[in-house]
Amino acid sequence: MRCAPTSETKALSETKSPIRRFSGFRWEDTDLLAYKDEGSAPFKAITRQTLFRRSDLHGELRYFEMAPGGYSTLERHEHVHAVLILRGAGECLVGGEVHKISTNDLVTIEPMTWHQFRANAGVPMGFLCMVNAERDKPQLPSEEERRVLEADPKVAAFLKG
Ligand code: MN
């Protein structure tokens, strides 16, 4: 049934919808962005969509997706991440441990913990990542810090890809 819009329903229909629909792991009215600036840090075959950013909530919700073989940057920082795997499977390094991950797993990254995500299961892997809107810049490992991580053969194999 269709009704002629009253001034109130018209006003409502002109306000931005609170819903952004999702199709093919793309959200409408949402830019598909580079993961980071090219050359700023090592990463491969990963894109970013910022789904939500509110200063009053002090938070951001982003969706990252990696093609098979893709990976995020090996990094650490003071801010925490809550990462929910939304699609696919792969592995993540958290601290000194490698974990197999798949759809619906929730990964907490504590402050100053080395972490990296890899879509190394032959399928795309996508995840939501919740962070502070205002946050410190990620740090990359020094050669010495990388050597310490690679002392564990499982970590070395993960980092080698
Ligand atoms: Mn991070």
XYZ file of N, CA and C and ligand atoms in Angstrom, residues 35-36 62 72-77 79-81 83 109 113 115-117 129 131 138, ligand 1:
64
model
N 44.244 -0.623 2.272
C 44.447 -1.010 3.677
C 45.217 0.078 4.409
N 46.332 0.488 3.818
C 47.172 1.575 4.334
C 47.788 2.248 3.120
N 35.720 -1.246 11.322
C 36.202 -1.381 9.950
C 36.041 -2.825 9.499
N 47.855 -8.873 6.607
C 47.927 -7.543 7.212
C 49.365 -7.308 7.678
N 49.616 -6.103 8.135
C 50.961 -5.753 8.610
C 51.248 -6.420 9.961
N 52.456 -6.916 10.112
C 52.915 -7.359 11.436
C 53.225 -6.093 12.227
N 52.480 -5.880 13.322
C 52.587 -4.604 14.049
C 52.169 -4.772 15.497
N 52.390 -3.704 16.258
C 51.855 -3.618 17.628
C 51.582 -2.151 17.937
N 50.754 -1.920 18.942
C 50.370 -0.557 19.314
C 49.689 -0.595 20.665
N 46.718 0.737 21.408
C 45.269 0.501 21.355
C 44.974 -0.985 21.145
N 43.780 -1.385 21.586
C 43.387 -2.789 21.460
C 42.541 -2.972 20.202
N 42.455 -4.226 19.760
C 41.547 -4.586 18.675
C 40.600 -5.670 19.177
N 38.567 -8.294 16.973
C 38.484 -8.729 15.572
C 37.512 -9.899 15.470
N 43.120 -8.505 20.602
C 44.543 -8.138 20.547
C 44.791 -7.132 21.661
N 50.919 -5.898 21.668
C 51.041 -7.319 21.320
C 51.252 -7.425 19.808
N 50.931 -8.642 16.207
C 49.827 -9.363 15.569
C 49.887 -9.224 14.054
N 49.413 -10.264 13.417
C 49.285 -10.272 11.961
C 48.216 -11.289 11.579
N 47.451 -10.968 10.530
C 46.424 -11.868 9.997
C 46.848 -12.300 8.604
N 36.913 -5.152 12.524
C 37.900 -4.769 13.536
C 37.414 -3.502 14.226
N 38.085 -0.516 16.880
C 39.230 0.221 17.473
C 38.761 1.562 18.028
N 50.661 2.402 14.656
C 51.277 1.082 14.805
C 52.804 1.137 14.694
Mn 46.727 -3.532 14.492
